[in-house]
Short mmCIF file of N, CA and C in Angstrom, two decimals:
data_model
loop_
_atom_site.label_atom_id
_atom_site.label_comp_id
_atom_site.label_asym_id
_atom_site.label_seq_id
_atom_site.Cartn_x
_atom_site.Cartn_y
_atom_site.Cartn_z
N MET L 207 -15.95 50.73 23.35
CA MET L 207 -14.70 51.84 23.35
C MET L 207 -15.46 53.33 23.06
N ALA L 208 -14.99 54.31 23.68
CA ALA L 208 -15.35 55.75 23.34
C ALA L 208 -15.00 56.30 22.27
N SER L 209 -15.59 57.52 21.62
CA SER L 209 -15.36 57.98 20.35
C SER L 209 -14.98 59.36 20.68
N LEU L 210 -14.33 60.11 19.89
CA LEU L 210 -13.82 61.39 19.97
C LEU L 210 -14.78 62.21 20.35
N SER L 211 -16.18 62.14 19.83
CA SER L 211 -17.25 63.14 20.19
C SER L 211 -17.70 63.05 21.50
N THR L 212 -17.30 62.03 22.13
CA THR L 212 -17.74 61.73 23.54
C THR L 212 -16.75 62.26 24.88
N VAL L 213 -15.53 62.70 24.19
CA VAL L 213 -14.44 63.11 25.09
C VAL L 213 -14.94 64.21 25.85
N ASP L 214 -14.24 64.15 27.05
CA ASP L 214 -14.43 65.44 27.91
C ASP L 214 -13.37 66.55 27.59
N TRP L 215 -13.79 67.23 26.44
CA TRP L 215 -12.63 68.18 26.07
C TRP L 215 -12.86 69.54 26.95
N PRO L 216 -11.78 70.38 27.30
CA PRO L 216 -10.43 70.18 26.59
C PRO L 216 -9.67 68.98 27.39
N ILE L 217 -8.46 68.53 26.75
CA ILE L 217 -7.49 67.97 27.43
C ILE L 217 -6.43 68.73 27.95
N ARG L 218 -6.04 68.70 29.20
CA ARG L 218 -5.15 69.40 29.84
C ARG L 218 -3.90 68.89 30.05
N THR L 219 -2.61 69.44 29.76
CA THR L 219 -1.46 68.72 30.27
C THR L 219 -0.69 70.18 31.19
N GLU L 220 0.56 70.08 31.43
CA GLU L 220 1.09 71.10 32.45
C GLU L 220 0.96 72.57 31.78
N ARG L 221 1.12 72.43 30.50
CA ARG L 221 1.27 73.85 29.88
C ARG L 221 0.12 74.06 28.94
N LEU L 222 -0.32 72.95 28.23
CA LEU L 222 -1.04 73.04 27.05
C LEU L 222 -2.52 72.85 27.26
N ARG L 223 -3.47 72.71 26.32
CA ARG L 223 -4.94 72.39 26.18
C ARG L 223 -4.97 72.15 24.87
N ILE L 224 -5.88 70.91 24.82
CA ILE L 224 -6.14 70.29 23.49
C ILE L 224 -7.36 70.38 23.40
N ARG L 225 -8.17 71.07 22.34
CA ARG L 225 -9.58 70.80 21.95
C ARG L 225 -10.14 70.58 20.63
N PRO L 226 -11.17 70.58 20.28
CA PRO L 226 -11.71 70.28 18.81
C PRO L 226 -11.55 71.96 18.33
N LEU L 227 -11.25 71.84 17.21
CA LEU L 227 -11.17 72.95 16.18
C LEU L 227 -12.51 73.69 15.95
N GLU L 228 -12.54 75.03 15.98
CA GLU L 228 -13.60 75.71 15.93
C GLU L 228 -13.54 76.96 14.90
N ASP L 229 -14.43 77.40 14.34
CA ASP L 229 -14.36 78.46 13.45
C ASP L 229 -13.65 79.68 13.77
N ALA L 230 -13.77 79.92 14.91
CA ALA L 230 -12.94 81.00 15.56
C ALA L 230 -11.33 80.80 15.49
N ASP L 231 -10.96 79.62 15.34
CA ASP L 231 -9.33 79.31 15.44
C ASP L 231 -8.97 79.27 13.87
N LEU L 232 -9.66 79.32 12.77
CA LEU L 232 -9.24 79.19 11.61
C LEU L 232 -8.07 80.06 11.34
N ASP L 233 -8.00 81.53 11.46
CA ASP L 233 -7.33 82.31 11.17
C ASP L 233 -5.97 82.20 11.82
N ALA L 234 -6.02 81.95 13.14
CA ALA L 234 -4.66 81.62 13.89
C ALA L 234 -4.06 80.35 13.44
N VAL L 235 -4.83 79.31 13.15
CA VAL L 235 -4.14 78.03 12.36
C VAL L 235 -3.72 78.34 11.13
N TRP L 236 -4.19 79.14 10.36
CA TRP L 236 -3.98 79.45 8.87
C TRP L 236 -2.40 80.09 9.02
N GLU L 237 -2.29 80.97 10.17
CA GLU L 237 -1.21 81.82 10.04
C GLU L 237 0.33 80.88 10.23
N PHE L 238 0.26 80.08 10.85
CA PHE L 238 1.21 78.92 10.74
C PHE L 238 1.38 77.87 9.95
N ARG L 239 0.24 77.58 9.32
CA ARG L 239 0.11 76.32 8.16
C ARG L 239 0.47 76.86 7.16
N ARG L 240 0.11 78.14 6.73
CA ARG L 240 0.52 78.73 5.34
C ARG L 240 2.04 78.92 4.95
N LEU L 241 3.04 78.79 6.36
CA LEU L 241 4.46 79.31 6.18
C LEU L 241 5.15 78.17 5.30
N PRO L 242 5.96 78.40 4.43
CA PRO L 242 6.58 77.40 3.73
C PRO L 242 7.22 76.48 4.44
N GLU L 243 7.93 76.59 5.77
CA GLU L 243 8.51 75.61 6.39
C GLU L 243 7.87 74.54 7.03
N VAL L 244 6.36 75.05 7.14
CA VAL L 244 5.41 74.05 7.65
C VAL L 244 4.70 73.18 6.65
N ASN L 245 4.24 74.05 5.56
CA ASN L 245 3.32 73.38 4.65
C ASN L 245 3.88 72.60 3.50
N ARG L 246 5.31 72.47 3.71
CA ARG L 246 6.12 71.79 2.97
C ARG L 246 5.90 70.15 3.18
N TRP L 247 5.70 70.02 4.40
CA TRP L 247 5.52 68.46 4.98
C TRP L 247 4.13 68.17 5.07
N LEU L 248 3.23 68.99 4.88
CA LEU L 248 1.66 68.90 4.86
C LEU L 248 1.05 68.08 3.57
N GLY L 249 0.32 67.16 3.96
CA GLY L 249 -0.58 66.24 2.74
C GLY L 249 -1.44 67.00 2.17
N ARG L 250 -1.88 68.16 2.77
CA ARG L 250 -2.68 69.16 2.12
C ARG L 250 -2.48 70.48 2.51
N ALA L 251 -1.99 71.49 1.53
CA ALA L 251 -1.61 72.66 1.92
C ALA L 251 -2.39 73.69 1.01
N PRO L 252 -3.56 74.07 1.44
CA PRO L 252 -4.45 75.14 0.43
C PRO L 252 -3.51 76.41 0.38
N ALA L 253 -3.63 76.79 -0.77
CA ALA L 253 -2.82 78.01 -1.20
C ALA L 253 -3.35 79.40 -0.82
N THR L 254 -4.70 79.53 -0.20
CA THR L 254 -5.15 80.63 0.02
C THR L 254 -6.02 80.44 1.35
N ARG L 255 -6.28 81.50 1.98
CA ARG L 255 -7.33 81.56 3.35
C ARG L 255 -8.64 80.84 3.14
N GLU L 256 -9.01 81.28 1.67
CA GLU L 256 -10.35 81.06 1.65
C GLU L 256 -10.55 79.45 1.21
N ALA L 257 -9.27 78.96 0.46
CA ALA L 257 -9.29 77.39 0.44
C ALA L 257 -9.00 76.74 1.82
N PHE L 258 -8.45 77.19 2.43
CA PHE L 258 -8.15 76.69 3.81
C PHE L 258 -9.26 76.69 4.85
N GLY L 259 -10.15 77.87 4.75
CA GLY L 259 -11.33 77.70 5.18
C GLY L 259 -12.53 76.57 4.77
N GLU L 260 -12.16 76.41 3.53
CA GLU L 260 -13.23 75.35 2.86
C GLU L 260 -12.91 74.21 3.16
N THR L 261 -11.50 73.88 3.42
CA THR L 261 -11.07 72.45 3.52
C THR L 261 -11.41 72.28 5.04
N TYR L 262 -11.25 73.33 6.18
CA TYR L 262 -11.49 72.85 7.35
C TYR L 262 -12.97 73.28 7.70
N SER L 263 -13.84 73.51 6.76
CA SER L 263 -15.49 73.35 6.80
C SER L 263 -15.95 72.17 6.67
N ASP L 264 -15.15 71.09 6.14
CA ASP L 264 -15.50 69.90 5.82
C ASP L 264 -15.86 68.94 7.35
N PRO L 265 -17.26 68.62 7.37
CA PRO L 265 -17.31 67.98 8.82
C PRO L 265 -16.54 66.95 9.18
N GLU L 266 -16.06 66.15 8.30
CA GLU L 266 -15.04 64.97 8.26
C GLU L 266 -13.79 65.55 8.83
N ARG L 267 -13.22 66.47 8.36
CA ARG L 267 -12.08 66.54 8.73
C ARG L 267 -12.06 67.46 10.00
N ARG L 268 -13.19 68.49 10.18
CA ARG L 268 -13.27 69.17 11.37
C ARG L 268 -13.40 67.99 12.55
N ALA L 269 -14.09 66.87 12.26
CA ALA L 269 -14.22 65.88 13.58
C ALA L 269 -13.02 65.45 13.83
N ILE L 270 -11.72 65.26 13.24
CA ILE L 270 -10.53 64.75 13.59
C ILE L 270 -9.35 65.78 13.88
N THR L 271 -9.59 67.04 13.54
CA THR L 271 -8.64 68.06 14.03
C THR L 271 -9.02 68.93 15.27
N PHE L 272 -7.82 69.03 15.98
CA PHE L 272 -7.87 69.57 17.41
C PHE L 272 -6.71 70.66 17.51
N VAL L 273 -6.81 71.93 18.08
CA VAL L 273 -5.70 72.83 18.32
C VAL L 273 -5.16 72.37 19.60
N ILE L 274 -3.85 72.94 19.52
CA ILE L 274 -2.97 72.89 20.82
C ILE L 274 -2.80 74.54 21.12
N GLU L 275 -3.23 74.67 22.43
CA GLU L 275 -3.33 75.87 22.79
C GLU L 275 -2.27 76.15 24.06
N LEU L 276 -1.34 77.01 23.92
CA LEU L 276 -0.41 77.11 25.09
C LEU L 276 -1.26 78.13 26.11
N VAL L 277 -1.33 77.68 27.47
CA VAL L 277 -2.09 78.21 28.62
C VAL L 277 -1.04 79.26 29.27
N ASP L 278 -1.76 80.41 29.32
CA ASP L 278 -0.78 81.79 29.84
C ASP L 278 -0.96 81.34 31.42
N ALA L 279 0.26 81.27 31.96
CA ALA L 279 0.12 80.87 33.49
C ALA L 279 -0.47 82.58 34.12
N THR L 280 -0.54 83.57 33.46
CA THR L 280 -1.02 84.59 34.31
C THR L 280 -2.50 84.84 34.27
N GLY L 281 -2.97 83.77 33.47
CA GLY L 281 -4.29 83.94 33.16
C GLY L 281 -5.07 84.75 32.07
N GLY L 282 -4.25 84.98 31.31
CA GLY L 282 -4.41 85.63 29.79
C GLY L 282 -4.95 84.51 29.10
N ALA L 283 -5.44 85.11 27.82
CA ALA L 283 -5.81 84.04 26.69
C ALA L 283 -5.04 83.09 26.27
N PRO L 284 -5.41 81.95 26.04
CA PRO L 284 -4.39 80.86 25.40
C PRO L 284 -4.34 81.21 24.03
N ALA L 285 -2.80 81.02 23.75
CA ALA L 285 -2.52 81.05 22.31
C ALA L 285 -2.40 79.85 21.54
N ILE L 286 -3.03 79.95 20.11
CA ILE L 286 -2.78 78.62 19.53
C ILE L 286 -1.62 78.37 18.94
N ILE L 287 -0.88 77.13 19.16
CA ILE L 287 0.50 76.98 18.70
C ILE L 287 0.53 75.84 17.66
N GLY L 288 -0.66 75.36 17.60
CA GLY L 288 -0.42 73.96 16.68
C GLY L 288 -1.68 73.27 16.60
N ASP L 289 -1.71 72.20 15.74
CA ASP L 289 -3.00 71.70 15.94
C ASP L 289 -2.61 69.91 15.47
N LEU L 290 -3.52 68.98 15.85
CA LEU L 290 -3.34 67.69 15.69
C LEU L 290 -4.50 67.00 15.28
N MET L 291 -4.12 65.91 14.53
CA MET L 291 -5.47 65.20 13.79
C MET L 291 -5.16 63.71 14.61
N VAL L 292 -6.24 63.33 14.89
CA VAL L 292 -6.67 61.88 15.65
C VAL L 292 -7.72 61.39 14.61
N LYS L 293 -7.38 60.33 13.86
CA LYS L 293 -8.26 59.80 12.90
C LYS L 293 -8.52 58.21 13.42
N VAL L 294 -9.52 58.13 14.07
CA VAL L 294 -9.83 56.50 14.41
C VAL L 294 -10.18 55.86 13.45
N GLY L 295 -9.50 54.65 12.99
CA GLY L 295 -10.06 53.85 11.93
C GLY L 295 -9.89 52.61 12.33
N ASP L 296 -10.28 51.49 11.25
CA ASP L 296 -10.23 50.01 11.40
C ASP L 296 -8.82 49.40 11.27
N ALA L 297 -8.50 48.66 11.82
CA ALA L 297 -7.22 47.68 11.77
C ALA L 297 -7.56 46.58 10.42
N TRP L 298 -6.58 46.36 9.79
CA TRP L 298 -6.64 45.12 8.84
C TRP L 298 -7.29 44.08 9.49
N ALA L 299 -8.28 43.30 8.77
CA ALA L 299 -8.53 42.02 9.32
C ALA L 299 -9.07 41.08 7.99
N GLN L 300 -8.91 39.90 8.40
CA GLN L 300 -9.52 38.99 7.58
C GLN L 300 -11.13 39.24 7.72
N ALA L 301 -11.77 38.77 6.43
CA ALA L 301 -13.19 39.08 6.58
C ALA L 301 -14.02 38.64 7.57
N GLU L 302 -13.83 37.47 7.87
CA GLU L 302 -14.42 36.54 9.02
C GLU L 302 -14.27 37.28 10.41
N VAL L 303 -13.19 38.17 10.52
CA VAL L 303 -13.09 39.04 11.98
C VAL L 303 -13.25 40.47 11.92
N ALA L 304 -13.49 40.92 10.76
CA ALA L 304 -13.55 42.32 10.11
C ALA L 304 -14.16 43.22 11.36
N ALA L 305 -15.23 42.74 11.75
CA ALA L 305 -15.98 43.70 12.89
C ALA L 305 -15.37 43.69 13.94
N GLU L 306 -14.43 42.76 14.41
CA GLU L 306 -13.64 42.87 15.75
C GLU L 306 -12.54 44.02 15.31
N ALA L 307 -11.99 44.31 14.36
CA ALA L 307 -11.03 45.33 13.83
C ALA L 307 -11.60 46.86 13.80
N GLU L 308 -13.09 46.94 13.72
CA GLU L 308 -13.46 48.34 13.54
C GLU L 308 -12.89 49.18 14.64
N GLY L 309 -12.48 50.40 14.19
CA GLY L 309 -12.38 51.58 15.52
C GLY L 309 -11.27 50.96 16.37
N THR L 310 -10.34 50.20 15.85
CA THR L 310 -9.32 49.73 17.22
C THR L 310 -8.14 50.72 17.13
N GLU L 311 -7.96 51.55 16.02
CA GLU L 311 -6.55 52.30 15.95
C GLU L 311 -6.63 53.49 15.47
N ALA L 312 -5.71 54.55 15.60
CA ALA L 312 -5.56 55.98 15.18
C ALA L 312 -4.52 56.12 14.55
N GLU L 313 -4.75 57.03 13.26
CA GLU L 313 -3.67 57.54 12.86
C GLU L 313 -3.55 59.13 13.46
N LEU L 314 -2.19 59.15 13.68
CA LEU L 314 -2.00 60.73 14.33
C LEU L 314 -1.34 61.66 13.35
N GLY L 315 -1.50 62.92 13.37
CA GLY L 315 -0.84 63.79 12.80
C GLY L 315 -0.92 64.98 13.56
N TRP L 316 0.46 66.18 13.33
CA TRP L 316 0.67 67.23 14.14
C TRP L 316 1.18 68.51 13.37
N VAL L 317 1.21 69.41 13.57
CA VAL L 317 1.70 70.84 13.18
C VAL L 317 1.90 71.58 14.24
N LEU L 318 3.09 72.15 14.32
CA LEU L 318 3.60 73.22 15.57
C LEU L 318 3.91 74.55 14.82
N ALA L 319 3.48 75.37 15.34
CA ALA L 319 3.97 76.92 14.68
C ALA L 319 5.70 76.63 14.95
N PRO L 320 6.13 77.09 13.76
CA PRO L 320 7.77 77.24 14.22
C PRO L 320 8.23 77.99 15.08
N ALA L 321 7.64 79.09 15.60
CA ALA L 321 8.01 80.04 16.80
C ALA L 321 8.00 79.29 18.01
N TYR L 322 7.39 78.08 18.21
CA TYR L 322 7.41 77.59 19.58
C TYR L 322 7.93 75.99 19.37
N ALA L 323 8.88 75.73 18.41
CA ALA L 323 9.60 74.77 18.02
C ALA L 323 10.73 74.60 19.26
N GLY L 324 11.12 73.44 19.83
CA GLY L 324 12.30 73.29 20.52
C GLY L 324 12.21 73.19 21.82
N ARG L 325 10.80 73.54 22.40
CA ARG L 325 10.55 73.80 23.80
C ARG L 325 9.62 72.38 24.38
N GLY L 326 9.47 71.41 23.66
CA GLY L 326 8.73 70.40 24.14
C GLY L 326 7.35 70.33 24.24
N TYR L 327 6.75 71.30 23.37
CA TYR L 327 5.29 71.34 23.19
C TYR L 327 4.71 70.44 22.47
N ALA L 328 5.28 70.00 20.96
CA ALA L 328 5.08 69.10 20.48
C ALA L 328 4.87 67.55 21.18
N SER L 329 5.95 67.37 21.72
CA SER L 329 6.20 66.02 22.46
C SER L 329 5.05 66.14 23.69
N GLU L 330 4.71 66.86 24.40
CA GLU L 330 3.86 67.13 25.42
C GLU L 330 2.30 67.02 24.93
N ALA L 331 2.00 67.55 23.66
CA ALA L 331 0.74 67.46 23.09
C ALA L 331 0.44 66.21 22.36
N VAL L 332 1.36 65.33 21.72
CA VAL L 332 1.19 64.19 21.43
C VAL L 332 1.38 63.08 22.25
N ARG L 333 1.92 63.34 23.41
CA ARG L 333 1.87 62.20 24.42
C ARG L 333 0.50 62.14 24.90
N ALA L 334 -0.05 63.41 25.16
CA ALA L 334 -1.29 63.60 25.78
C ALA L 334 -2.58 62.84 24.83
N VAL L 335 -2.32 63.00 23.68
CA VAL L 335 -3.17 62.47 22.37
C VAL L 335 -2.88 60.80 22.50
N ILE L 336 -1.62 60.35 22.76
CA ILE L 336 -1.51 58.96 22.92
C ILE L 336 -2.22 58.60 24.22
N ASP L 337 -2.14 59.25 25.31
CA ASP L 337 -2.79 58.69 26.63
C ASP L 337 -4.35 58.74 26.31
N LEU L 338 -4.89 59.44 25.47
CA LEU L 338 -6.56 59.47 25.16
C LEU L 338 -6.61 58.36 24.42
N CYS L 339 -5.73 58.06 23.51
CA CYS L 339 -6.17 57.03 22.71
C CYS L 339 -6.22 55.90 23.32
N PHE L 340 -4.84 55.50 24.21
CA PHE L 340 -4.80 54.20 24.91
C PHE L 340 -5.52 54.30 26.19
N GLY L 341 -6.03 55.39 26.65
CA GLY L 341 -6.78 55.33 27.94
C GLY L 341 -8.38 55.34 27.68
N THR L 342 -9.06 56.76 27.45
CA THR L 342 -10.28 57.02 27.27
C THR L 342 -10.88 56.39 26.22
N LEU L 343 -10.11 56.32 24.91
CA LEU L 343 -10.60 55.67 23.55
C LEU L 343 -10.59 54.15 23.54
N GLY L 344 -9.62 53.72 24.57
CA GLY L 344 -9.49 52.11 24.56
C GLY L 344 -8.96 51.46 23.18
N LEU L 345 -8.20 52.11 22.30
CA LEU L 345 -7.71 51.93 21.01
C LEU L 345 -6.62 50.73 21.45
N ARG L 346 -6.19 50.13 20.36
CA ARG L 346 -5.10 48.82 20.81
C ARG L 346 -3.57 49.55 19.97
N ARG L 347 -3.74 50.33 18.99
CA ARG L 347 -2.51 50.92 18.32
C ARG L 347 -2.52 52.50 17.87
N VAL L 348 -1.59 52.99 17.85
CA VAL L 348 -1.61 54.26 17.03
C VAL L 348 -0.55 54.24 15.95
N HIS L 349 -0.50 55.06 14.99
CA HIS L 349 0.58 55.16 13.89
C HIS L 349 0.65 56.50 13.28
N ALA L 350 1.72 56.85 12.54
CA ALA L 350 1.85 58.17 11.98
C ALA L 350 2.82 57.93 11.25
N GLY L 351 2.94 58.96 9.86
CA GLY L 351 4.18 58.62 8.79
C GLY L 351 4.51 60.07 8.81
N CYS L 352 5.50 60.10 8.03
CA CYS L 352 6.17 61.45 7.50
C CYS L 352 7.10 61.33 6.35
N PHE L 353 7.47 62.48 5.79
CA PHE L 353 8.61 62.27 4.75
C PHE L 353 9.87 61.89 5.60
N ALA L 354 10.80 61.02 5.00
CA ALA L 354 11.84 60.91 5.79
C ALA L 354 12.81 62.04 5.85
N ALA L 355 12.60 62.91 5.04
CA ALA L 355 13.41 64.22 5.19
C ALA L 355 13.00 65.20 6.17
N ASN L 356 11.74 64.94 6.69
CA ASN L 356 10.92 65.63 8.00
C ASN L 356 11.69 64.97 9.24
N GLU L 357 12.82 65.47 9.42
CA GLU L 357 13.46 64.80 10.54
C GLU L 357 12.98 65.00 12.07
N PRO L 358 12.57 66.47 12.14
CA PRO L 358 11.82 66.50 13.42
C PRO L 358 10.67 65.77 13.76
N SER L 359 9.94 65.53 12.77
CA SER L 359 8.75 64.64 13.16
C SER L 359 9.10 63.51 13.54
N TRP L 360 10.01 62.69 12.80
CA TRP L 360 10.32 61.04 13.15
C TRP L 360 11.08 61.26 14.28
N ARG L 361 11.86 62.22 14.63
CA ARG L 361 12.53 62.06 15.75
C ARG L 361 11.84 62.29 16.99
N LEU L 362 10.62 63.01 16.76
CA LEU L 362 9.64 62.95 17.84
C LEU L 362 8.98 61.87 18.21
N MET L 363 8.66 61.04 17.07
CA MET L 363 7.79 59.76 17.22
C MET L 363 8.91 58.60 17.81
N GLU L 364 10.31 58.80 17.86
CA GLU L 364 11.26 57.86 18.27
C GLU L 364 11.25 58.48 19.81
N ARG L 365 11.25 59.64 20.19
CA ARG L 365 11.23 60.07 21.33
C ARG L 365 10.27 59.77 22.33
N LEU L 366 8.97 59.67 21.73
CA LEU L 366 7.62 59.01 22.39
C LEU L 366 7.79 57.47 22.44
N GLY L 367 8.75 56.69 21.74
CA GLY L 367 8.73 55.28 21.86
C GLY L 367 8.01 54.70 20.77
N MET L 368 7.59 55.17 19.69
CA MET L 368 7.20 54.70 18.54
C MET L 368 8.14 53.94 17.83
N ARG L 369 7.75 52.85 17.33
CA ARG L 369 8.85 52.10 16.55
C ARG L 369 8.66 52.24 15.13
N ARG L 370 9.93 52.22 14.32
CA ARG L 370 9.90 52.40 12.97
C ARG L 370 9.15 51.10 12.38
N GLU L 371 8.27 51.03 11.57
CA GLU L 371 7.83 50.12 10.89
C GLU L 371 8.21 49.89 9.60
N GLU L 372 8.59 51.08 9.11
CA GLU L 372 8.73 51.20 7.46
C GLU L 372 9.56 52.45 7.19
N PHE L 373 10.71 51.99 6.36
CA PHE L 373 11.16 52.98 5.38
C PHE L 373 10.94 52.80 4.22
N SER L 374 10.37 53.32 3.19
CA SER L 374 9.98 53.16 2.02
C SER L 374 10.75 54.11 1.21
N ARG L 375 11.33 53.64 0.01
CA ARG L 375 12.19 54.44 -0.89
C ARG L 375 11.28 54.93 -1.98
N LYS L 376 11.38 56.26 -2.19
CA LYS L 376 10.83 57.05 -3.12
C LYS L 376 9.13 56.79 -3.46
N THR L 377 8.62 56.45 -2.21
CA THR L 377 7.13 56.32 -2.75
C THR L 377 5.89 57.33 -2.35
N ALA L 378 6.56 58.38 -2.14
CA ALA L 378 5.75 59.57 -1.78
C ALA L 378 5.95 60.83 -2.94
N LEU L 379 5.09 61.14 -3.46
CA LEU L 379 5.03 62.00 -4.55
C LEU L 379 4.94 63.55 -3.73
N HIS L 380 5.83 64.29 -3.88
CA HIS L 380 5.91 65.61 -2.83
C HIS L 380 5.23 66.64 -4.11
N ARG L 381 4.60 67.89 -3.19
CA ARG L 381 3.86 68.59 -4.52
C ARG L 381 5.01 69.46 -5.17
N SER L 382 6.40 69.24 -5.02
CA SER L 382 7.45 69.88 -5.73
C SER L 382 7.64 69.14 -7.04
N GLY L 383 7.22 67.76 -7.09
CA GLY L 383 7.39 66.95 -8.20
C GLY L 383 8.47 65.71 -7.76
N GLU L 384 8.91 66.05 -6.56
CA GLU L 384 10.24 64.94 -6.33
C GLU L 384 9.57 63.87 -5.55
N TRP L 385 9.87 62.53 -6.06
CA TRP L 385 9.68 61.44 -5.31
C TRP L 385 10.34 61.33 -4.22
N MET L 386 9.84 61.21 -2.73
CA MET L 386 10.61 61.13 -1.76
C MET L 386 10.47 60.03 -0.76
N ASP L 387 11.34 59.67 0.14
CA ASP L 387 11.19 58.36 0.81
C ASP L 387 10.45 58.90 1.93
N GLY L 388 9.67 57.71 2.55
CA GLY L 388 8.70 57.77 3.77
C GLY L 388 9.00 57.07 4.56
N MET L 389 8.47 57.34 6.06
CA MET L 389 8.50 56.36 7.18
C MET L 389 7.32 56.49 7.84
N ASN L 390 6.93 55.29 8.46
CA ASN L 390 5.84 55.08 9.21
C ASN L 390 6.34 54.37 10.62
N TYR L 391 5.72 55.00 11.62
CA TYR L 391 5.72 54.49 12.90
C TYR L 391 4.46 53.98 13.50
N GLY L 392 4.69 53.15 14.52
CA GLY L 392 3.44 52.52 15.01
C GLY L 392 4.04 52.50 16.74
N LEU L 393 2.96 52.16 17.48
CA LEU L 393 3.04 52.02 19.07
C LEU L 393 1.56 50.91 19.30
N LEU L 394 1.73 50.23 20.03
CA LEU L 394 0.77 49.18 20.51
C LEU L 394 0.30 49.80 22.16
N ALA L 395 -0.72 49.64 22.53
CA ALA L 395 -1.22 50.11 23.82
C ALA L 395 -0.26 49.53 24.96
N GLU L 396 0.09 48.11 24.68
CA GLU L 396 0.74 47.56 25.63
C GLU L 396 2.13 48.08 25.68
N GLU L 397 2.81 48.67 24.87
CA GLU L 397 3.86 49.28 25.01
C GLU L 397 4.15 50.60 25.67
N TRP L 398 2.93 51.10 25.92
CA TRP L 398 2.76 52.51 26.16
C TRP L 398 3.15 52.78 27.62
N PRO L 399 4.26 53.26 28.05
CA PRO L 399 4.40 53.45 29.55
C PRO L 399 3.30 54.15 30.44
N GLY L 400 2.76 55.17 29.84
CA GLY L 400 1.80 56.11 30.38
C GLY L 400 0.48 55.30 30.43
N ARG L 401 0.15 53.87 29.95
CA ARG L 401 -0.84 53.43 29.90
C ARG L 401 -1.72 53.48 31.13
N ARG L 402 -2.73 53.66 31.38
CA ARG L 402 -3.39 53.53 32.67
C ARG L 402 -3.89 52.04 32.92
#
């Protein structure tokens, strides 16, 4: 299996380009991640630009974070409109076969700047990443989760054909202090129509 570090970046779609996060991208990413309507759903939401920079300077976090750029059809500079997480990991396995489960699945996550919502950009970007996971990376499964109240996120998963595997009641403590319901979705390589 290939790894994220050996992928021929960027990944291109009809309207987008997806590539690894760079230092020069941090200000643009901070601009939408700091918005209350965005960061209320994020697992980690640093309160200041400095804290955000420290978080995304961590090599482990940097290795799994990719920006979504909207490509200007007129040839101008692409605009960063969101970001993605692709975290390749091990599937659960019994001890005797644990080595065979190493690096066989990925957890996905995404954030889109609100100004670009409702135009299919998130679907296009996540579809491209799923293609990468099942194609180039040769993974067997992808999964993603969200707060149940984050309807745009779980609706996106359903539009892409991901299957709801769990609806958990008040299992996630939100930074507001409220225990919230959670939802988890998964997709197997053999279920993906775009599989090559």
